[in-house]
Short mmCIF file of C-alpha atoms in Angstrom, two decimals:
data_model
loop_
_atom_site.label_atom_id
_atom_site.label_comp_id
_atom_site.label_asym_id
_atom_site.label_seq_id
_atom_site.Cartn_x
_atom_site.Cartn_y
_atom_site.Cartn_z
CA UNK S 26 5.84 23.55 30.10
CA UNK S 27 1.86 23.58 29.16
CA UNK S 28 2.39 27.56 29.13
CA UNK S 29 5.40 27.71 27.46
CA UNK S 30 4.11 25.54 24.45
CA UNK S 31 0.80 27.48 24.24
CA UNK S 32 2.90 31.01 24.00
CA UNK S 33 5.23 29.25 21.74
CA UNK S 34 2.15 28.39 19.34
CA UNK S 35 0.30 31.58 20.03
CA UNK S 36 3.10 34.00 18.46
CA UNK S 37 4.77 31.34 16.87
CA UNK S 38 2.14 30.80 14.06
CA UNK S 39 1.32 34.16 13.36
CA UNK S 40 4.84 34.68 13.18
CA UNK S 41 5.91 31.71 10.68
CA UNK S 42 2.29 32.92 8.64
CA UNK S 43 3.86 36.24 8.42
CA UNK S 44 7.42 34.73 7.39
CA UNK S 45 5.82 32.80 4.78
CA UNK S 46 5.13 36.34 3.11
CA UNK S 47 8.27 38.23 3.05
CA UNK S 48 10.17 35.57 1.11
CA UNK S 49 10.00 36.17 -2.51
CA UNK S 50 7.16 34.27 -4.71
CA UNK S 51 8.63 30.93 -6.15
CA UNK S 52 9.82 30.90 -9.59
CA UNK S 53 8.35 28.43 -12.26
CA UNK S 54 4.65 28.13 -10.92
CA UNK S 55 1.37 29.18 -12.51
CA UNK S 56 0.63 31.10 -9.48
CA UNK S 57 3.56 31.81 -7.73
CA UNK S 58 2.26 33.63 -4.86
CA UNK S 59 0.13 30.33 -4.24
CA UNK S 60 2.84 28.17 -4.41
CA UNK S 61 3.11 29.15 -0.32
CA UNK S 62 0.71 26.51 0.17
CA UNK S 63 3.88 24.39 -0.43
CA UNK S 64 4.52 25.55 3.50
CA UNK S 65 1.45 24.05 4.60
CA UNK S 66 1.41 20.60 2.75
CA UNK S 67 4.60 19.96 3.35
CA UNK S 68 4.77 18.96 6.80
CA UNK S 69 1.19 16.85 6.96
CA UNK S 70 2.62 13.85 4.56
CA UNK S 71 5.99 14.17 6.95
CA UNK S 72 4.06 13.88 10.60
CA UNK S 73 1.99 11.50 8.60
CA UNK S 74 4.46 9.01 8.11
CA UNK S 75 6.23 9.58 11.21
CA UNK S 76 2.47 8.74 13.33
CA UNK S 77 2.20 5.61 11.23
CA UNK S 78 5.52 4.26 12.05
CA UNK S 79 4.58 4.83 15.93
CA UNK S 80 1.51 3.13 14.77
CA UNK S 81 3.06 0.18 14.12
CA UNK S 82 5.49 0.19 17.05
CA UNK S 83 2.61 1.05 19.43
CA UNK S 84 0.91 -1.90 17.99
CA UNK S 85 3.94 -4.29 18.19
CA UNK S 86 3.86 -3.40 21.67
CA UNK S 87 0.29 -4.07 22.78
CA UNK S 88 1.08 -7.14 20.95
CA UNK S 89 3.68 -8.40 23.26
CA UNK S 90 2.10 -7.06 26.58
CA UNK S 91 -1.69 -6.88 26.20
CA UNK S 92 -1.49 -3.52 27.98
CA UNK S 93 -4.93 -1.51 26.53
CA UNK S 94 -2.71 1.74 27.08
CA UNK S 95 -0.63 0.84 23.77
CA UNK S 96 -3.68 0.65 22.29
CA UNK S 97 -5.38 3.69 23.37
CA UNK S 98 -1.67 5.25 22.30
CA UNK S 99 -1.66 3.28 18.77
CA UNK S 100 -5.13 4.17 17.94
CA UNK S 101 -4.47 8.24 19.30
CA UNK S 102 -1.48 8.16 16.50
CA UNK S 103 -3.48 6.77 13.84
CA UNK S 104 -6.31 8.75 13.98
CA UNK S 105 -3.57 11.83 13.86
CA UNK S 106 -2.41 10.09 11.02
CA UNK S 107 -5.51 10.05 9.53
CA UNK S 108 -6.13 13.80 10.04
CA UNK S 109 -3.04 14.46 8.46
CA UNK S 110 -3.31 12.68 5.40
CA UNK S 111 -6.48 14.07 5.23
CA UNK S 112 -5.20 17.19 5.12
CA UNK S 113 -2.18 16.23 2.78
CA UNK S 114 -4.98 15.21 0.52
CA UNK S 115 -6.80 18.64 0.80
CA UNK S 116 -3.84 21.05 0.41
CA UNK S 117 -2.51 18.37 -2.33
CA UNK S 118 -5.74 18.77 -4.18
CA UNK S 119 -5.68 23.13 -4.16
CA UNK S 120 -1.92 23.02 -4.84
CA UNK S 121 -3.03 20.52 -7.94
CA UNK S 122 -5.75 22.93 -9.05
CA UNK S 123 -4.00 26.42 -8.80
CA UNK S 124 -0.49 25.31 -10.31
CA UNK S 125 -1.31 22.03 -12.71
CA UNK S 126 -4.60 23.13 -13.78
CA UNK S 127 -7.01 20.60 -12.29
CA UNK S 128 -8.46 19.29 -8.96
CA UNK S 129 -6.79 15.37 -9.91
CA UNK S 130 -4.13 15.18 -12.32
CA UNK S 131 -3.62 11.31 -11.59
CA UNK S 132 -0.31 12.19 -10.74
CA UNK S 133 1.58 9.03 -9.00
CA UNK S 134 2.02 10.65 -5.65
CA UNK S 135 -1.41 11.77 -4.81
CA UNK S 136 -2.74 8.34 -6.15
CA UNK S 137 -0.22 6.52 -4.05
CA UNK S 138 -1.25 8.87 -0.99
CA UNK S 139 -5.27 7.88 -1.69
CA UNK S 140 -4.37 4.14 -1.58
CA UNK S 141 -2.95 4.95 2.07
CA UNK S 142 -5.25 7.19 2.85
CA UNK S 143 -7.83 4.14 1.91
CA UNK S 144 -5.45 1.75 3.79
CA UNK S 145 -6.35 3.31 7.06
CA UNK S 146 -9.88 3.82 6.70
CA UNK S 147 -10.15 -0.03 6.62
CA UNK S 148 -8.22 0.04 10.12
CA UNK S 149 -11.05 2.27 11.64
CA UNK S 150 -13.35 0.37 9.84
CA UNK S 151 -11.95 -3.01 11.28
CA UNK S 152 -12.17 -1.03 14.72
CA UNK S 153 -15.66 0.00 14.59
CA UNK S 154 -16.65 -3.59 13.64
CA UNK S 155 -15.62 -4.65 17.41
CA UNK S 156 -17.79 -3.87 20.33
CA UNK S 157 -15.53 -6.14 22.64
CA UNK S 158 -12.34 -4.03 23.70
CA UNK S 159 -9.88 -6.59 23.81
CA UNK S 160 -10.56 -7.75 20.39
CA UNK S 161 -10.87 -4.58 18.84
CA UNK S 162 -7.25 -4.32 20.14
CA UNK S 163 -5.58 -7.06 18.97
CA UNK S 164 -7.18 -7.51 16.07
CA UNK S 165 -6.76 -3.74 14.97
CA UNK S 166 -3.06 -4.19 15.90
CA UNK S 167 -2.57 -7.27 13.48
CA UNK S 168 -3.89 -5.03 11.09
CA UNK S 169 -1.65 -2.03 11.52
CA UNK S 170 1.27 -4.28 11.08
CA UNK S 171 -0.16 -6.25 8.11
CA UNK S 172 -0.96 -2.45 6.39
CA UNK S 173 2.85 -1.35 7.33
CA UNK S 174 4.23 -3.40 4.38
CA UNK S 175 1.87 -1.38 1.59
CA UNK S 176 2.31 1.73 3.01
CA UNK S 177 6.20 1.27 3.00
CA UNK S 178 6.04 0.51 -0.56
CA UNK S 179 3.43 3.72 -1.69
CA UNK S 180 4.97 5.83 0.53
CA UNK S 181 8.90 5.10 -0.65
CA UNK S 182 8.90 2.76 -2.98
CA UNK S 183 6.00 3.89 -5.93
CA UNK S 184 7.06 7.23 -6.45
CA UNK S 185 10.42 6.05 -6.97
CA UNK S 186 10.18 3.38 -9.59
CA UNK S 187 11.74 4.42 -12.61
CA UNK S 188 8.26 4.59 -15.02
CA UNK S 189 6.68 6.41 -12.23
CA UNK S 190 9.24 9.18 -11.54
CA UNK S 191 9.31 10.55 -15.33
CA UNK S 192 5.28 11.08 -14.76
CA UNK S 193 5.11 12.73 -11.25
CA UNK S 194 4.83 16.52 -11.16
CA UNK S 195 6.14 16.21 -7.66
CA UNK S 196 10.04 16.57 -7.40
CA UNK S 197 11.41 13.70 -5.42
CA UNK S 198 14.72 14.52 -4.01
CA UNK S 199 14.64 18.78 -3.66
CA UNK S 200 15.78 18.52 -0.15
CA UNK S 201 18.09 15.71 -0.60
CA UNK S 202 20.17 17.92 -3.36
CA UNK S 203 19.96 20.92 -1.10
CA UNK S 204 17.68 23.00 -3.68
CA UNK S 205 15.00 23.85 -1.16
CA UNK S 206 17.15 27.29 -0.13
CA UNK S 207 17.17 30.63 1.76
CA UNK S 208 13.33 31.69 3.09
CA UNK S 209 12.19 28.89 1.65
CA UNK S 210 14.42 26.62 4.04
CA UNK S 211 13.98 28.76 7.06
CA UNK S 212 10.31 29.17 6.88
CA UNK S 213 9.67 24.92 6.04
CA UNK S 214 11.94 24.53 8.78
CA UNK S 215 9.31 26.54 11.47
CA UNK S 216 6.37 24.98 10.56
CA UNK S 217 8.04 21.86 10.54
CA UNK S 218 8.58 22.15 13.97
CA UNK S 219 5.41 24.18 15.10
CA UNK S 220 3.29 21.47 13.32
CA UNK S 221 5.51 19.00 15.27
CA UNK S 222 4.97 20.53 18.70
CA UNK S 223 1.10 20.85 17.85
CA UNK S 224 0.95 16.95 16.71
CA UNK S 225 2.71 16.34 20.13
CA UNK S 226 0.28 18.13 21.97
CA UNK S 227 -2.97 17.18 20.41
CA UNK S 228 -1.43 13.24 20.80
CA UNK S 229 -0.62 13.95 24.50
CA UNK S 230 -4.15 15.25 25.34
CA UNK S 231 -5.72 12.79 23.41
CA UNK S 232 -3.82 9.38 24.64
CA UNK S 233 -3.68 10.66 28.72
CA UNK S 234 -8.17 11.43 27.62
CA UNK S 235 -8.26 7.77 26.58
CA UNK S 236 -5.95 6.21 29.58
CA UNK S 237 -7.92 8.38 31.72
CA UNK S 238 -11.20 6.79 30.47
CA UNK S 239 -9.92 3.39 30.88
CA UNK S 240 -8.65 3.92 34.57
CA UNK S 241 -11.98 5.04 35.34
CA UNK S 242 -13.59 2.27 33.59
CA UNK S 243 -11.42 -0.10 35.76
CA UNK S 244 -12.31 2.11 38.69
CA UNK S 245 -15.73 1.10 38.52
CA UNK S 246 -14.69 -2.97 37.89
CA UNK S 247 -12.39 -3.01 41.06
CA UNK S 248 -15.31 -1.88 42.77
CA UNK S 249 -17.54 -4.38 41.29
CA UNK S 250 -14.75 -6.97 42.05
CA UNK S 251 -14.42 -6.13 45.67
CA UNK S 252 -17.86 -6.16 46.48
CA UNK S 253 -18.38 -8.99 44.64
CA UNK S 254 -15.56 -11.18 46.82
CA UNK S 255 -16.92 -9.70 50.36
CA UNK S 256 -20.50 -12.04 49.40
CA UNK S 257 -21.46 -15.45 50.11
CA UNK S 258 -20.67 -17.76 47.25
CA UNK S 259 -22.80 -17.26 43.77
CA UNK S 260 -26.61 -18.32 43.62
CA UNK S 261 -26.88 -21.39 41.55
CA UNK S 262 -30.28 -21.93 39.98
CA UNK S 263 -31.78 -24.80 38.57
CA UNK S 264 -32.94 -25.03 35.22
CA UNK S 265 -35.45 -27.43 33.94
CA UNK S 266 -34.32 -29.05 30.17
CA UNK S 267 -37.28 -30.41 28.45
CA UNK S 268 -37.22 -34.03 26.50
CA UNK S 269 -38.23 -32.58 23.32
CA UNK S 270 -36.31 -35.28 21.31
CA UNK J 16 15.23 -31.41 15.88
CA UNK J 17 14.05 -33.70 13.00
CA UNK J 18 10.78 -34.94 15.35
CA UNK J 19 9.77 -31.09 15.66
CA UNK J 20 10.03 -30.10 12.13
CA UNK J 21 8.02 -33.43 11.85
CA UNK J 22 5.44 -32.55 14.47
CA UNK J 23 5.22 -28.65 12.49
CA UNK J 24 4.81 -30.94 8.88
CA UNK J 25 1.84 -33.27 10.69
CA UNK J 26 0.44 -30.28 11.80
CA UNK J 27 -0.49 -27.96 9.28
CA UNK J 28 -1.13 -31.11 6.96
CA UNK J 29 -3.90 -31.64 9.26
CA UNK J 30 -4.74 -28.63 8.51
CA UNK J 31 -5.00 -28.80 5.06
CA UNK J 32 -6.41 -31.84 4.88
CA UNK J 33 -9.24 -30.96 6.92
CA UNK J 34 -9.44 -27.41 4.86
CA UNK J 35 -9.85 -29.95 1.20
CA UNK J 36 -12.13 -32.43 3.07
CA UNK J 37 -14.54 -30.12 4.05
CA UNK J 38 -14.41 -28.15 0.36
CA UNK J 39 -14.24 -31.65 -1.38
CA UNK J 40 -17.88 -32.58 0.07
CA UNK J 41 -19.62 -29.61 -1.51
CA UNK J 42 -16.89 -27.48 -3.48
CA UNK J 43 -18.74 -24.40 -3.01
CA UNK J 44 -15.25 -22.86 -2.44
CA UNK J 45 -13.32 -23.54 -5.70
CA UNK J 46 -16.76 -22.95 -7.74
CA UNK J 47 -17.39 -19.95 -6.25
CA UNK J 48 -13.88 -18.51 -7.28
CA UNK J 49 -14.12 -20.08 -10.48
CA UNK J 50 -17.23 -18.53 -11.21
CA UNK J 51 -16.39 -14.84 -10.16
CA UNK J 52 -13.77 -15.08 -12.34
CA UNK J 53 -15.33 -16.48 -15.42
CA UNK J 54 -18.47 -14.28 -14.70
CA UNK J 55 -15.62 -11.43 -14.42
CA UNK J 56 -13.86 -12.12 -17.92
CA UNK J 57 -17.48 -12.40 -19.42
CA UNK J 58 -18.10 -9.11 -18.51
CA UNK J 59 -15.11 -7.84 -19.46
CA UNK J 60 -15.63 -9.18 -22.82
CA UNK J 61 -19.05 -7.87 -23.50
CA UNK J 62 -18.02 -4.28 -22.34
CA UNK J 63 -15.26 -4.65 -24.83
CA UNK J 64 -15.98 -6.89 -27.74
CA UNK J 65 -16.05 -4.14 -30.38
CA UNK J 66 -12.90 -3.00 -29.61
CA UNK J 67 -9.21 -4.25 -28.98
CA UNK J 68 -7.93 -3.17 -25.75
CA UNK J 69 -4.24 -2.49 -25.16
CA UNK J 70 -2.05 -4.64 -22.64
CA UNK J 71 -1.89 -1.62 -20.02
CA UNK J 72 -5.76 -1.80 -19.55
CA UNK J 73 -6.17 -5.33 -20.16
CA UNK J 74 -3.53 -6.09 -17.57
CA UNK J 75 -5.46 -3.99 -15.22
CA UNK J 76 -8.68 -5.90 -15.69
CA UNK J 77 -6.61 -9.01 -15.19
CA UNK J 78 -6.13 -7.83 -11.66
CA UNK J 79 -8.91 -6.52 -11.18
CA UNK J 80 -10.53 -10.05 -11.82
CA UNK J 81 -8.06 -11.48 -9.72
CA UNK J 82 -8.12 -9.77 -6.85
CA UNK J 83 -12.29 -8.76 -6.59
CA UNK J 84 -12.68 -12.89 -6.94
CA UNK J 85 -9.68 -14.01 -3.91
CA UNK J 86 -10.86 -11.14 -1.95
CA UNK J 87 -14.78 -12.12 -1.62
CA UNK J 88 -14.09 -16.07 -1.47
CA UNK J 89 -10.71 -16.75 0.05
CA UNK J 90 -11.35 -15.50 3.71
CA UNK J 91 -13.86 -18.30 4.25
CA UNK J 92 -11.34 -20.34 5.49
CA UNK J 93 -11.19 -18.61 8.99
CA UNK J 94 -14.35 -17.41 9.25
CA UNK J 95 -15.92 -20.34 8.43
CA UNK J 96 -14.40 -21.85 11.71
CA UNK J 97 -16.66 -18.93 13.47
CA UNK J 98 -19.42 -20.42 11.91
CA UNK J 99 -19.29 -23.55 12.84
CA UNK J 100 -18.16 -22.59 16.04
CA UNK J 101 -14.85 -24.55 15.72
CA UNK J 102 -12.48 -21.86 16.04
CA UNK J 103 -11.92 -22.40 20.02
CA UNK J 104 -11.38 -26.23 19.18
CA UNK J 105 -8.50 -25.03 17.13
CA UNK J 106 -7.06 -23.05 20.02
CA UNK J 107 -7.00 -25.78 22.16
CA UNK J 108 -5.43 -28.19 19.63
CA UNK J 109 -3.06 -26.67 17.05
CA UNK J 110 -0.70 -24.48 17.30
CA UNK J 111 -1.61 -21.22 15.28
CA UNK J 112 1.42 -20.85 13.16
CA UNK J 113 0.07 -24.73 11.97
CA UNK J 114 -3.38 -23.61 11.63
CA UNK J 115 -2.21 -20.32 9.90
CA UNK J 116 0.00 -22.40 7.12
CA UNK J 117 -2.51 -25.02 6.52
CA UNK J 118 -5.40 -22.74 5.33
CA UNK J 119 -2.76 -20.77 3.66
CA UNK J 120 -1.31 -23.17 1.73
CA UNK J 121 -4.98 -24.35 1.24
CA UNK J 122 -5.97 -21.08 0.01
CA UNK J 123 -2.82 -20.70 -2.22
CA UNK J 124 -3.26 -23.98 -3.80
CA UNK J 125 -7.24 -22.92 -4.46
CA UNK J 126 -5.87 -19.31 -5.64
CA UNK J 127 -3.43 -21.34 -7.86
CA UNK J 128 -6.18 -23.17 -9.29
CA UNK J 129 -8.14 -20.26 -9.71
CA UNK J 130 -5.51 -17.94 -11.69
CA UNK J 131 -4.59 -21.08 -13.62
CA UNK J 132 -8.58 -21.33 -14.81
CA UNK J 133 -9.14 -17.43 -15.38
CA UNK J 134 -6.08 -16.90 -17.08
CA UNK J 135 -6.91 -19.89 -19.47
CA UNK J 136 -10.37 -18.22 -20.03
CA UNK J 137 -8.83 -14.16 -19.93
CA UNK J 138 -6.93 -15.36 -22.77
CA UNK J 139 -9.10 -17.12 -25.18
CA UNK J 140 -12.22 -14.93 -24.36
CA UNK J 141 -10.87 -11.48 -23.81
CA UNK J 142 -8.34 -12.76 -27.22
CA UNK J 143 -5.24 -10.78 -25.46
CA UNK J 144 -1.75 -12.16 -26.89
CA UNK J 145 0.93 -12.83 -24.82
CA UNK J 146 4.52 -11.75 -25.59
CA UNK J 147 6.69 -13.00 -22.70
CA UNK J 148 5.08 -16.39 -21.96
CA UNK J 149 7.67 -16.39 -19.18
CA UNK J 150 7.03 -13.43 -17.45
CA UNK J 151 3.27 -13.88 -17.63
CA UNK J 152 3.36 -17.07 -15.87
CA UNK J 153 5.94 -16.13 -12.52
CA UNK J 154 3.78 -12.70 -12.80
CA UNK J 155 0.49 -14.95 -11.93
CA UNK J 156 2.21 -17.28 -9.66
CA UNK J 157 3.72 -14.74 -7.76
CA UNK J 158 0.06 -12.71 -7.77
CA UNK J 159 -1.66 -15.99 -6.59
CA UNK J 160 0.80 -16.68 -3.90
CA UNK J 161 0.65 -12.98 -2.22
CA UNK J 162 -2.97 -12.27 -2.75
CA UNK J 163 -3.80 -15.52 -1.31
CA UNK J 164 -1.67 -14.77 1.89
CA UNK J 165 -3.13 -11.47 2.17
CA UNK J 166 -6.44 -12.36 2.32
CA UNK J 167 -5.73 -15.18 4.63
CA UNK J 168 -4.03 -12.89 7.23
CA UNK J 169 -7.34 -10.54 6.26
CA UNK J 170 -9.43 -13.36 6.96
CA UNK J 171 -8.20 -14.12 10.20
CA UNK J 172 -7.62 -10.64 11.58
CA UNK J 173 -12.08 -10.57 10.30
CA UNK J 174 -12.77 -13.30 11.71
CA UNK J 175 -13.66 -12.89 15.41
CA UNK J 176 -16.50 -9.98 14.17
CA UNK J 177 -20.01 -10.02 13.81
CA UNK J 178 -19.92 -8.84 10.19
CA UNK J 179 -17.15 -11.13 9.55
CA UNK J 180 -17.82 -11.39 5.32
CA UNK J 181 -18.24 -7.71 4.56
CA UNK J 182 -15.10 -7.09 6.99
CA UNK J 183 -12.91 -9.17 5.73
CA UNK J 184 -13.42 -7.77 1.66
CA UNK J 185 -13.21 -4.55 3.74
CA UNK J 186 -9.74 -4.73 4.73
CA UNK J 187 -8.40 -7.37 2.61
CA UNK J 188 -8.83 -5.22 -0.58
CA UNK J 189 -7.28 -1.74 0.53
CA UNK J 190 -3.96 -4.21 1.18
CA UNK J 191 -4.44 -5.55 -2.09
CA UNK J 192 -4.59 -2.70 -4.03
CA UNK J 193 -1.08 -1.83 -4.78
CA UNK J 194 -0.87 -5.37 -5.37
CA UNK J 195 -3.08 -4.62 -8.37
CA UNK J 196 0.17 -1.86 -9.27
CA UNK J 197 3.32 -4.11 -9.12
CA UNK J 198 0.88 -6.84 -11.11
CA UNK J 199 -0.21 -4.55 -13.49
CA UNK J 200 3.50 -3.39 -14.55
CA UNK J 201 4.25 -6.98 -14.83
CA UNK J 202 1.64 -8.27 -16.86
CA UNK J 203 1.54 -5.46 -19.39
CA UNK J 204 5.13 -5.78 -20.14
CA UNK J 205 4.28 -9.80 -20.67
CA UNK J 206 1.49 -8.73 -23.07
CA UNK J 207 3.56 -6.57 -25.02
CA UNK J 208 3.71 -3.00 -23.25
CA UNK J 209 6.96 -1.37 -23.09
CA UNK J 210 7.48 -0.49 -19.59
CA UNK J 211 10.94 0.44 -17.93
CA UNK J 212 10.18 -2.03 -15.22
CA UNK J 213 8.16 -4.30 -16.23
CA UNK J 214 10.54 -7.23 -14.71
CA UNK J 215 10.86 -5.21 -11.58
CA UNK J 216 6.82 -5.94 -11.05
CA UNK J 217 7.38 -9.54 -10.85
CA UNK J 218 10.12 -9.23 -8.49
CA UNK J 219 8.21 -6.86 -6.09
CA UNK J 220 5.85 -9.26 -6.30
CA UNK J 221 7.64 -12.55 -5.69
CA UNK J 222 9.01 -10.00 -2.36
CA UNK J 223 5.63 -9.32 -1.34
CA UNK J 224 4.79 -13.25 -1.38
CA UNK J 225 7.98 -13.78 1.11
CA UNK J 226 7.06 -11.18 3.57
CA UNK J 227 3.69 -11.61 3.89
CA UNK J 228 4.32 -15.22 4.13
CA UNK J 229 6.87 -14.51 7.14
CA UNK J 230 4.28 -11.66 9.19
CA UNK J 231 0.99 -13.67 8.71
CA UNK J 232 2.10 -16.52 10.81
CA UNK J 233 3.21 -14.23 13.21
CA UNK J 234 0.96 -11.51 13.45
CA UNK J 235 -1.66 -14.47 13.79
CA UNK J 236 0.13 -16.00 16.75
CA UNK J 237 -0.53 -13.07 17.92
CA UNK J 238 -3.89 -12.16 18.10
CA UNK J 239 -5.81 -15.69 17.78
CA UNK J 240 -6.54 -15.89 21.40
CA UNK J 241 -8.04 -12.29 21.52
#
């Protein structure tokens, strides 16, 4: 299975890359040969959304059982997340500047996509801020579920209200209404799924690393806990208190 | 059935009595809001006292205001506890959705207060005329009530780290921020602005009240033991 998704990756990019250039340049851009990026940025803000909404499940669940391996899963799909909207973000921001003119054009959806992208910095923030491991769990949990409500709304709901839509250069329903065709389709389709299988992937390696880290972490307590039972009972010291007051 | 709901209502009035007892002996709560915000429309108004300044922006320094001010003095509530080292007492005692509503409604009533002084003060110092009295009004309750249960639940989820205050404005104001968007649609249309949706602010915001209302108790059911 390992092999067969590595091969699948190893032609399969080149070959969607190469795809991406026999389909004819889009009409109505600036730059149409650029507008390719499209193919790229695309599929981040998709897998994006799709890693939060594990997020918050994987969160929900460490909730109810206190098992650290939904948290070492909820924290692997964030940090995805993250990467993703970073790279939204990046492509976003050369897409902006080739075909609108400018790096930032203010334009409703790449604000709305800062504010989440700000969102969950504060989670890793809130992370970093706890050195104890159960804490840091629970505590970053709450948070993904409290931050699920704003991102709902900037993700679905901003772009869509009705003074926002006349203003954003992005189209909002192209795929809905079927106008995405032909090349276009086919080739968005691939990299849909390649970047899917990669996203799989890197969040497979990276959850069974952490698991892995905590099993031998609890390797090391069961042998501390063993030991500990086979001795004589604890050594009690005394402690003098002085009579200050 | 009655004698629970009862039990629920002692409760978190405990609560929130002991949240106003202890800010009643030195107020340093309420006076610190009040202050940010007056300090807040001060500045506003000597950055822009040559010039008028249209509803859209003056909306958004509105929010600004309000949310900057709830975000550095609300979370005291919970981390306060830490402080004092009376959070575990808590644990033992109350029941968290109880301790949850009572500094809510604690903060909510202080957030009230707040919005009630700063918009007084926006108003006659910033000179900004309002068109929709109406809309203004449910646009600020609304804003108190979610920003105040926002930065409860941000306060709470803070509280059990070492850099508790900085945390807590940390994470509180990311979740606040499109707050700042629904409030600012709202507002501007109260002050005059024609906006397609103006009304549609308030009601996003009267939703966001509910539902953050309905997770915060949870969520902090949730994670108050650690």
């Amino acid at each position: 299975m390992e092999r067969l998704r590595k091969i699948l990756l190893i032609v399969g990019i080149p070959l969607a890359t190469f795809h991406s250039y026999l389909v004819p340049d889009a009409a109505n851009f600036q730059s149409p040969e650029f507008a390719r990026i499209f193919f790229w940025h695309f599929p981040c803000p998709i897998m994006a959304t799709l890693l939060i909404c594990m997020g918050l499940y994987f969160s929900m669940k460490y909730l109810q059982t206190h098992d650290e391996k939904w948290d070492i899963r909820s924290s692997a799909v964030h940090e995805l997340a993250m990467i993703f909207i970073v790279l939204t973000m990046i492509s976003g921001i050369f897409f902006s500047r080739i075909q609108w003119g400018w790096w930032w054009q203010n334009d409703p959806r790449q604000v709305s996509f800062l504010l989440v992208m700000v969102i969950y910095l504060a989670y890793f923030v809130l992370r970093t801020a706890f050195t104890d491991t159960g804490k840091r769990a629970t505590n970053s949990a709450g948070y993904a579920i409290a931050a699920f409500l704003p991102f709902l709304f900037l993700t679905f709901v901003y772009p869509r209200l009705p003074q926002i839509l006349g203003e954003s250069f992005h189209p909002t329903d192209t795929i809905m209404k079927g106008n995405l065709k032909g090349g276009y389709a086919y080739v968005t389709i691939e990299l849909m799924i390649l970047v899917s299988i990669i996203t799989n992937w890197i969040y497979n390696l990276r959850s069974r690393a952490g698991i892995l880290e905590l099993e031998v972490e609890n390797y090391g307590h069961d042998i501390q806990n063993t030991r500990s039972s086979t001795t004589d009972t604890p050594v009690v010291r005394r402690i003098s208190v002085s009579d200050e007051s | 059935m009655k004698s629970n709901w009862h039990s629920w209502q002692t409760e978190i009035y405990a609560v929130f009595q002991k949240e106003w007892r202890s800010e009643s002996r030195s107020l340093s709560g309420i006076m610190t809001t009040a202050l940010l915000c007056l300090v807040s429309v001060v500045i506003v108004n000597s950055i822009t006292w040559t010039t008028s300044i249209n509803p859209m922006i003056a909306s958004g320094m509105y929010w600004m205001i309000l949310v900057f001010s709830a975000s550095i003095s609300l979370p005291r509530t919970f981390l306060q506890e830490e402080d004092s080292r009376t959070a575990d007492f808590w644990r033992l005692m109350a029941r968290p959705e109880a301790v949850y509503w009572g500094k809510a409604l604690f903060n909510i009533a202080q957030m009230l207060l707040a919005t009630t002084l700063m918009s007084i003060a926006f108003l006659v110092i910033v000179k900004v005329h309002v068109e929709n009295v109406g809309l203004f009004i449910a646009m600020a309750f609304a804003g108190a009530v979610s920003i105040a249960s926002t930065v409860t639940l941000a306060g709470a989820i803070a509280s059990p780290a070492s850099s508790r205050y900085a945390l807590s404005t940390a994470i509180s104001a990311p979740l606040l921020i499109f707050l700042i968007n629904l409030g600012v649609t709202g507002t501007a249309t109260s002050l005059g602005e024609f906006l397609k949706s103006g009304e549609n602010g308030a009601i996003g915001m009267i939703a966001y009240a509910f539902a953050t209302c309905s997770i915060g108790p949870v969520v902090y059911s949730k994670i108050w033991k650690g």
